[in-house]
Amino acid sequence: MKQIFGGDTKMFQALVYESLIQAVVETEVLSYERASEIIRQSGGGALGMCSCRHKAAHLGTACDAPVEDVCVSLGNAGRWLVHRGMAKPASVDDLLRVLDRTEKLGLVHLGDNVLNKPAYICHCCGCCCGVLRAINESGIRAVHPSNFLPRVEEDNCAGCGTCTESCHINAISLAEKNGAGIAVVDEGLCIGCGVCASACPTGALGMSRRSKLHVPPADKREFVRIAREKGRF
Protein backbone atom coordinates (compact mmCIF):
# COMPACT_ATOMS: atom_id res chain seq x y z
CA MET A 1 0.00 0.00 0.00
CA LYS A 2 2.85 2.39 0.80
CA GLN A 3 4.50 1.78 -2.57
CA ILE A 4 1.27 2.38 -4.49
CA PHE A 5 -0.33 5.18 -2.46
CA GLY A 6 2.43 6.63 -0.28
CA GLY A 7 3.90 9.30 -2.59
CA ASP A 8 3.03 13.00 -2.58
CA THR A 9 1.40 12.74 -6.01
CA LYS A 10 -1.79 10.69 -5.75
CA MET A 11 -3.55 8.75 -8.47
CA PHE A 12 -6.95 9.63 -6.96
CA GLN A 13 -8.56 12.86 -5.82
CA ALA A 14 -11.69 13.28 -3.72
CA LEU A 15 -14.55 15.22 -5.29
CA VAL A 16 -16.80 17.12 -2.91
CA TYR A 17 -20.60 16.85 -2.97
CA GLU A 18 -21.41 19.94 -5.01
CA SER A 19 -24.68 20.66 -3.23
CA LEU A 20 -22.64 21.51 -0.12
CA ILE A 21 -20.47 24.19 -1.73
CA GLN A 22 -21.22 27.51 -0.11
CA ALA A 23 -22.84 30.17 -2.26
CA VAL A 24 -20.10 32.68 -1.40
CA VAL A 25 -17.48 30.58 -3.23
CA GLU A 26 -19.76 29.03 -5.88
CA THR A 27 -18.47 31.25 -8.67
CA GLU A 28 -14.84 30.50 -7.73
CA VAL A 29 -15.16 26.72 -8.03
CA LEU A 30 -13.31 25.41 -11.07
CA SER A 31 -14.46 22.69 -13.42
CA TYR A 32 -11.93 20.11 -12.16
CA GLU A 33 -13.43 20.45 -8.67
CA ARG A 34 -16.94 19.50 -9.85
CA ALA A 35 -17.80 15.91 -10.62
CA SER A 36 -20.80 17.03 -12.67
CA GLU A 37 -18.67 19.32 -14.85
CA ILE A 38 -16.05 16.60 -15.36
CA ILE A 39 -18.86 14.34 -16.60
CA ARG A 40 -20.31 17.00 -18.91
CA GLN A 41 -16.93 17.81 -20.42
CA SER A 42 -16.33 14.11 -21.12
CA GLY A 43 -19.35 13.92 -23.41
CA GLY A 44 -20.40 10.64 -21.81
CA GLY A 45 -18.69 7.32 -21.33
CA ALA A 46 -19.55 4.00 -19.78
CA LEU A 47 -20.90 2.31 -16.67
CA GLY A 48 -19.37 -0.86 -15.37
CA MET A 49 -19.09 -3.10 -12.35
CA CYS A 50 -17.41 -1.89 -9.17
CA SER A 51 -14.43 -4.25 -9.07
CA CYS A 52 -13.80 -3.61 -5.38
CA ARG A 53 -17.29 -4.61 -4.26
CA HIS A 54 -17.28 -7.49 -6.76
CA LYS A 55 -14.10 -8.81 -5.14
CA ALA A 56 -15.56 -8.27 -1.65
CA ALA A 57 -18.63 -10.29 -2.67
CA HIS A 58 -16.41 -13.24 -3.54
CA LEU A 59 -14.69 -12.89 -0.16
CA GLY A 60 -18.02 -12.68 1.66
CA THR A 61 -17.27 -9.17 2.96
CA ALA A 62 -19.34 -7.00 0.61
CA CYS A 63 -21.62 -4.25 1.89
CA ASP A 64 -25.01 -3.44 0.36
CA ALA A 65 -23.77 -0.62 -1.89
CA PRO A 66 -24.40 -1.21 -5.62
CA VAL A 67 -22.02 -3.33 -7.68
CA GLU A 68 -23.45 -3.14 -11.20
CA ASP A 69 -23.56 -0.03 -13.42
CA VAL A 70 -21.88 2.21 -10.87
CA CYS A 71 -18.23 2.52 -11.92
CA VAL A 72 -17.94 5.52 -14.27
CA SER A 73 -15.43 5.60 -17.13
CA LEU A 74 -15.23 8.80 -19.16
CA GLY A 75 -14.67 9.69 -22.80
CA ASN A 76 -12.21 7.48 -24.66
CA ALA A 77 -11.63 5.32 -21.59
CA GLY A 78 -15.33 4.50 -21.52
CA ARG A 79 -15.45 3.77 -25.23
CA TRP A 80 -12.44 1.44 -24.89
CA LEU A 81 -14.23 -0.58 -22.20
CA VAL A 82 -17.46 -0.71 -24.19
CA HIS A 83 -15.60 -1.92 -27.29
CA ARG A 84 -14.18 -4.80 -25.27
CA GLY A 85 -17.49 -5.73 -23.67
CA MET A 86 -16.43 -4.69 -20.18
CA ALA A 87 -18.94 -1.85 -19.66
CA LYS A 88 -22.17 -0.41 -21.02
CA PRO A 89 -22.29 2.86 -22.98
CA ALA A 90 -23.69 5.75 -20.96
CA SER A 91 -24.75 9.27 -21.84
CA VAL A 92 -23.93 12.36 -19.80
CA ASP A 93 -27.43 12.18 -18.28
CA ASP A 94 -26.92 8.53 -17.36
CA LEU A 95 -23.69 9.36 -15.55
CA LEU A 96 -25.21 12.35 -13.76
CA ARG A 97 -28.03 10.13 -12.49
CA VAL A 98 -25.45 7.72 -11.05
CA LEU A 99 -23.71 10.67 -9.40
CA ASP A 100 -26.98 11.73 -7.77
CA ARG A 101 -27.90 8.17 -6.73
CA THR A 102 -24.55 7.48 -5.11
CA GLU A 103 -24.68 10.73 -3.14
CA LYS A 104 -28.03 9.68 -1.73
CA LEU A 105 -26.32 6.44 -0.65
CA GLY A 106 -23.53 8.38 1.06
CA LEU A 107 -20.68 7.07 -1.12
CA VAL A 108 -17.39 8.88 -1.69
CA HIS A 109 -16.61 10.28 -5.16
CA LEU A 110 -13.01 9.51 -6.14
CA GLY A 111 -11.78 10.79 -9.48
CA ASP A 112 -8.72 10.56 -11.65
CA ASN A 113 -6.18 13.07 -10.27
CA VAL A 114 -5.53 14.82 -13.58
CA LEU A 115 -6.62 18.18 -14.90
CA ASN A 116 -7.26 17.28 -18.54
CA LYS A 117 -9.52 14.47 -19.72
CA PRO A 118 -9.82 12.40 -16.52
CA ALA A 119 -10.72 8.78 -17.23
CA TYR A 120 -12.93 7.72 -14.35
CA ILE A 121 -15.00 8.58 -11.28
CA CYS A 122 -15.55 5.86 -8.69
CA HIS A 123 -18.25 5.88 -6.01
CA CYS A 124 -16.60 4.28 -3.03
CA CYS A 125 -17.18 2.79 0.40
CA GLY A 126 -14.61 2.44 3.14
CA CYS A 127 -15.26 -1.25 3.65
CA CYS A 128 -14.65 -2.47 0.07
CA CYS A 129 -12.70 0.20 -1.80
CA GLY A 130 -9.01 -0.63 -2.04
CA VAL A 131 -8.05 3.05 -1.91
CA LEU A 132 -10.13 3.97 1.15
CA ARG A 133 -9.07 0.74 2.83
CA ALA A 134 -5.45 1.81 2.41
CA ILE A 135 -6.31 4.81 4.58
CA ASN A 136 -8.22 2.76 7.15
CA GLU A 137 -5.78 -0.13 7.40
CA SER A 138 -2.42 1.59 7.00
CA GLY A 139 -3.02 5.24 7.80
CA ILE A 140 -1.64 6.18 4.38
CA ARG A 141 -3.16 9.29 2.83
CA ALA A 142 -3.98 7.47 -0.39
CA VAL A 143 -6.24 10.18 -1.86
CA HIS A 144 -5.56 13.81 -2.60
CA PRO A 145 -8.21 15.71 -0.60
CA SER A 146 -10.72 17.94 -2.27
CA ASN A 147 -10.28 21.68 -1.86
CA PHE A 148 -12.96 21.67 0.83
CA LEU A 149 -13.07 20.80 4.51
CA PRO A 150 -16.03 20.33 6.87
CA ARG A 151 -16.45 23.01 9.53
CA VAL A 152 -18.50 22.39 12.66
CA GLU A 153 -21.02 24.95 13.86
CA GLU A 154 -20.96 23.92 17.50
CA ASP A 155 -24.20 25.71 18.42
CA ASN A 156 -26.09 23.54 15.93
CA CYS A 157 -24.34 20.25 16.68
CA ALA A 158 -26.63 17.81 18.48
CA GLY A 159 -23.85 15.33 19.26
CA CYS A 160 -25.90 12.59 17.61
CA GLY A 161 -22.94 10.85 15.97
CA THR A 162 -24.53 10.60 12.51
CA CYS A 163 -21.44 12.21 11.00
CA THR A 164 -19.08 9.74 12.66
CA GLU A 165 -21.15 6.81 11.41
CA SER A 166 -21.24 8.15 7.85
CA CYS A 167 -17.50 8.90 7.49
CA HIS A 168 -15.80 6.14 5.50
CA ILE A 169 -12.31 6.81 6.89
CA ASN A 170 -13.05 7.68 10.55
CA ALA A 171 -11.92 11.28 10.12
CA ILE A 172 -14.60 12.69 12.41
CA SER A 173 -15.34 11.87 16.03
CA LEU A 174 -17.30 13.14 19.01
CA ALA A 175 -15.65 14.97 21.89
CA GLU A 176 -17.20 16.21 25.11
CA LYS A 177 -17.54 19.95 25.54
CA ASN A 178 -19.54 21.60 28.30
CA GLY A 179 -21.17 18.28 29.08
CA ALA A 180 -22.32 17.64 25.51
CA GLY A 181 -20.98 15.78 22.51
CA ILE A 182 -19.49 17.90 19.73
CA ALA A 183 -18.25 16.72 16.32
CA VAL A 184 -14.51 17.12 15.79
CA VAL A 185 -12.85 16.84 12.36
CA ASP A 186 -9.36 15.38 11.98
CA GLU A 187 -8.19 17.83 9.32
CA GLY A 188 -5.00 15.89 8.69
CA LEU A 189 -6.98 12.79 7.73
CA CYS A 190 -10.14 14.24 6.16
CA ILE A 191 -10.35 14.03 2.37
CA GLY A 192 -13.12 16.62 2.05
CA CYS A 193 -15.69 14.41 0.34
CA GLY A 194 -18.69 15.96 2.10
CA VAL A 195 -20.40 12.71 3.10
CA CYS A 196 -20.52 13.72 6.77
CA ALA A 197 -21.98 17.16 6.03
CA SER A 198 -24.59 15.65 3.75
CA ALA A 199 -25.63 13.21 6.47
CA CYS A 200 -25.81 15.76 9.32
CA PRO A 201 -29.49 16.09 10.36
CA THR A 202 -29.08 19.53 11.95
CA GLY A 203 -26.95 21.23 9.30
CA ALA A 204 -24.11 21.71 11.78
CA LEU A 205 -21.48 20.74 9.22
CA GLY A 206 -20.67 22.93 6.24
CA MET A 207 -17.95 22.66 3.62
CA SER A 208 -15.46 25.52 3.49
CA ARG A 209 -12.51 26.24 1.22
CA ARG A 210 -9.12 24.95 2.34
CA SER A 211 -6.45 27.61 2.69
CA LYS A 212 -4.16 25.80 0.22
CA LEU A 213 -5.82 24.66 -3.00
CA HIS A 214 -4.82 21.58 -4.98
CA VAL A 215 -4.39 21.75 -8.76
CA PRO A 216 -4.07 18.25 -10.28
CA PRO A 217 -1.24 17.23 -12.63
CA ALA A 218 -2.04 18.27 -16.20
CA ASP A 219 -2.37 14.71 -17.50
CA LYS A 220 -1.15 11.14 -17.08
CA ARG A 221 2.30 11.99 -18.42
CA GLU A 222 2.93 14.02 -15.27
CA PHE A 223 2.40 10.86 -13.20
CA VAL A 224 6.12 10.29 -13.73
CA ARG A 225 6.26 12.39 -10.55
CA ILE A 226 5.23 9.28 -8.62
CA ALA A 227 8.26 7.38 -9.91
CA ARG A 228 10.56 10.29 -9.11
CA GLU A 229 9.19 10.57 -5.57
CA LYS A 230 10.02 6.92 -5.04
CA GLY A 231 13.53 7.28 -6.49
CA ARG A 232 12.69 5.07 -9.46
CA PHE A 233 13.19 7.51 -12.31
XYZ file of C-alpha atoms in Angstrom:
233
model
C 0.000 0.000 0.000
C 2.846 2.389 0.805
C 4.496 1.782 -2.572
C 1.269 2.384 -4.486
C -0.329 5.183 -2.464
C 2.428 6.631 -0.283
C 3.904 9.302 -2.586
C 3.033 13.002 -2.582
C 1.398 12.742 -6.007
C -1.787 10.694 -5.750
C -3.546 8.752 -8.472
C -6.948 9.630 -6.962
C -8.561 12.859 -5.821
C -11.686 13.276 -3.722
C -14.548 15.217 -5.293
C -16.797 17.116 -2.909
C -20.596 16.847 -2.971
C -21.407 19.943 -5.014
C -24.676 20.656 -3.226
C -22.636 21.507 -0.123
C -20.467 24.185 -1.734
C -21.220 27.514 -0.110
C -22.836 30.174 -2.262
C -20.099 32.682 -1.398
C -17.480 30.576 -3.229
C -19.763 29.032 -5.879
C -18.469 31.255 -8.673
C -14.836 30.497 -7.730
C -15.159 26.722 -8.028
C -13.308 25.414 -11.074
C -14.459 22.692 -13.421
C -11.925 20.114 -12.165
C -13.432 20.452 -8.674
C -16.940 19.502 -9.846
C -17.800 15.908 -10.623
C -20.800 17.029 -12.674
C -18.672 19.318 -14.845
C -16.051 16.598 -15.357
C -18.859 14.339 -16.603
C -20.314 17.000 -18.907
C -16.934 17.811 -20.421
C -16.326 14.106 -21.115
C -19.352 13.915 -23.412
C -20.404 10.635 -21.809
C -18.688 7.319 -21.334
C -19.555 3.998 -19.776
C -20.903 2.308 -16.670
C -19.375 -0.865 -15.368
C -19.087 -3.100 -12.353
C -17.409 -1.894 -9.168
C -14.431 -4.252 -9.072
C -13.797 -3.608 -5.375
C -17.287 -4.614 -4.260
C -17.276 -7.492 -6.763
C -14.103 -8.810 -5.138
C -15.556 -8.272 -1.650
C -18.631 -10.289 -2.673
C -16.405 -13.242 -3.543
C -14.691 -12.894 -0.159
C -18.019 -12.683 1.664
C -17.268 -9.173 2.962
C -19.337 -6.996 0.609
C -21.621 -4.252 1.887
C -25.011 -3.436 0.363
C -23.770 -0.616 -1.886
C -24.397 -1.208 -5.616
C -22.020 -3.332 -7.676
C -23.451 -3.140 -11.202
C -23.560 -0.032 -13.421
C -21.878 2.212 -10.868
C -18.232 2.518 -11.924
C -17.941 5.522 -14.272
C -15.432 5.604 -17.129
C -15.234 8.799 -19.160
C -14.671 9.691 -22.801
C -12.208 7.481 -24.661
C -11.626 5.315 -21.593
C -15.333 4.502 -21.520
C -15.454 3.773 -25.233
C -12.438 1.443 -24.887
C -14.235 -0.582 -22.204
C -17.463 -0.713 -24.185
C -15.599 -1.921 -27.287
C -14.182 -4.802 -25.266
C -17.495 -5.732 -23.669
C -16.426 -4.692 -20.183
C -18.938 -1.854 -19.663
C -22.169 -0.409 -21.015
C -22.291 2.858 -22.978
C -23.691 5.749 -20.961
C -24.752 9.274 -21.836
C -23.935 12.357 -19.795
C -27.430 12.184 -18.281
C -26.922 8.529 -17.355
C -23.690 9.364 -15.550
C -25.214 12.352 -13.760
C -28.029 10.126 -12.488
C -25.452 7.721 -11.051
C -23.710 10.673 -9.399
C -26.979 11.731 -7.774
C -27.903 8.169 -6.729
C -24.547 7.477 -5.108
C -24.684 10.726 -3.144
C -28.032 9.680 -1.733
C -26.317 6.443 -0.651
C -23.526 8.380 1.061
C -20.682 7.072 -1.116
C -17.386 8.879 -1.694
C -16.606 10.275 -5.157
C -13.009 9.510 -6.140
C -11.775 10.795 -9.481
C -8.720 10.563 -11.655
C -6.184 13.071 -10.272
C -5.529 14.820 -13.584
C -6.617 18.182 -14.896
C -7.258 17.281 -18.541
C -9.523 14.468 -19.722
C -9.824 12.402 -16.521
C -10.716 8.782 -17.233
C -12.931 7.718 -14.347
C -15.000 8.575 -11.284
C -15.552 5.859 -8.690
C -18.253 5.883 -6.010
C -16.604 4.277 -3.035
C -17.182 2.786 0.400
C -14.607 2.445 3.142
C -15.258 -1.250 3.647
C -14.653 -2.474 0.068
C -12.698 0.204 -1.798
C -9.007 -0.626 -2.037
C -8.053 3.053 -1.907
C -10.126 3.974 1.154
C -9.073 0.739 2.826
C -5.449 1.812 2.406
C -6.310 4.810 4.579
C -8.215 2.760 7.151
C -5.780 -0.133 7.395
C -2.423 1.589 7.001
C -3.017 5.238 7.801
C -1.638 6.179 4.375
C -3.160 9.286 2.828
C -3.979 7.468 -0.386
C -6.236 10.177 -1.863
C -5.563 13.815 -2.596
C -8.210 15.711 -0.598
C -10.724 17.942 -2.271
C -10.284 21.679 -1.857
C -12.957 21.674 0.834
C -13.071 20.800 4.508
C -16.035 20.331 6.872
C -16.455 23.009 9.533
C -18.496 22.393 12.659
C -21.024 24.946 13.864
C -20.960 23.921 17.504
C -24.204 25.709 18.417
C -26.087 23.544 15.926
C -24.336 20.255 16.684
C -26.634 17.808 18.479
C -23.851 15.327 19.260
C -25.898 12.586 17.611
C -22.936 10.847 15.970
C -24.525 10.600 12.514
C -21.440 12.207 10.997
C -19.081 9.737 12.656
C -21.153 6.809 11.411
C -21.242 8.155 7.849
C -17.505 8.895 7.492
C -15.800 6.138 5.505
C -12.313 6.808 6.888
C -13.051 7.681 10.547
C -11.918 11.277 10.120
C -14.599 12.687 12.410
C -15.340 11.871 16.033
C -17.301 13.136 19.010
C -15.648 14.971 21.887
C -17.202 16.210 25.114
C -17.535 19.948 25.539
C -19.538 21.602 28.305
C -21.174 18.280 29.084
C -22.324 17.642 25.512
C -20.979 15.780 22.515
C -19.486 17.897 19.731
C -18.249 16.725 16.325
C -14.506 17.125 15.792
C -12.850 16.837 12.359
C -9.357 15.383 11.982
C -8.193 17.834 9.321
C -4.999 15.886 8.689
C -6.981 12.787 7.727
C -10.142 14.236 6.162
C -10.350 14.027 2.366
C -13.121 16.617 2.052
C -15.686 14.408 0.336
C -18.691 15.962 2.103
C -20.403 12.711 3.097
C -20.519 13.720 6.771
C -21.978 17.157 6.034
C -24.590 15.651 3.751
C -25.635 13.208 6.472
C -25.813 15.759 9.320
C -29.489 16.088 10.360
C -29.075 19.531 11.953
C -26.948 21.226 9.299
C -24.105 21.706 11.782
C -21.478 20.735 9.219
C -20.675 22.932 6.243
C -17.954 22.660 3.620
C -15.457 25.520 3.491
C -12.508 26.239 1.216
C -9.124 24.946 2.336
C -6.450 27.607 2.695
C -4.163 25.797 0.219
C -5.822 24.661 -3.004
C -4.824 21.579 -4.980
C -4.389 21.754 -8.757
C -4.067 18.251 -10.278
C -1.243 17.229 -12.630
C -2.039 18.271 -16.202
C -2.373 14.715 -17.500
C -1.148 11.137 -17.075
C 2.298 11.993 -18.419
C 2.928 14.018 -15.269
C 2.403 10.864 -13.197
C 6.119 10.295 -13.733
C 6.263 12.395 -10.553
C 5.228 9.278 -8.624
C 8.262 7.381 -9.906
C 10.563 10.292 -9.112
C 9.191 10.567 -5.573
C 10.018 6.915 -5.042
C 13.529 7.277 -6.490
C 12.692 5.067 -9.464
C 13.193 7.512 -12.307
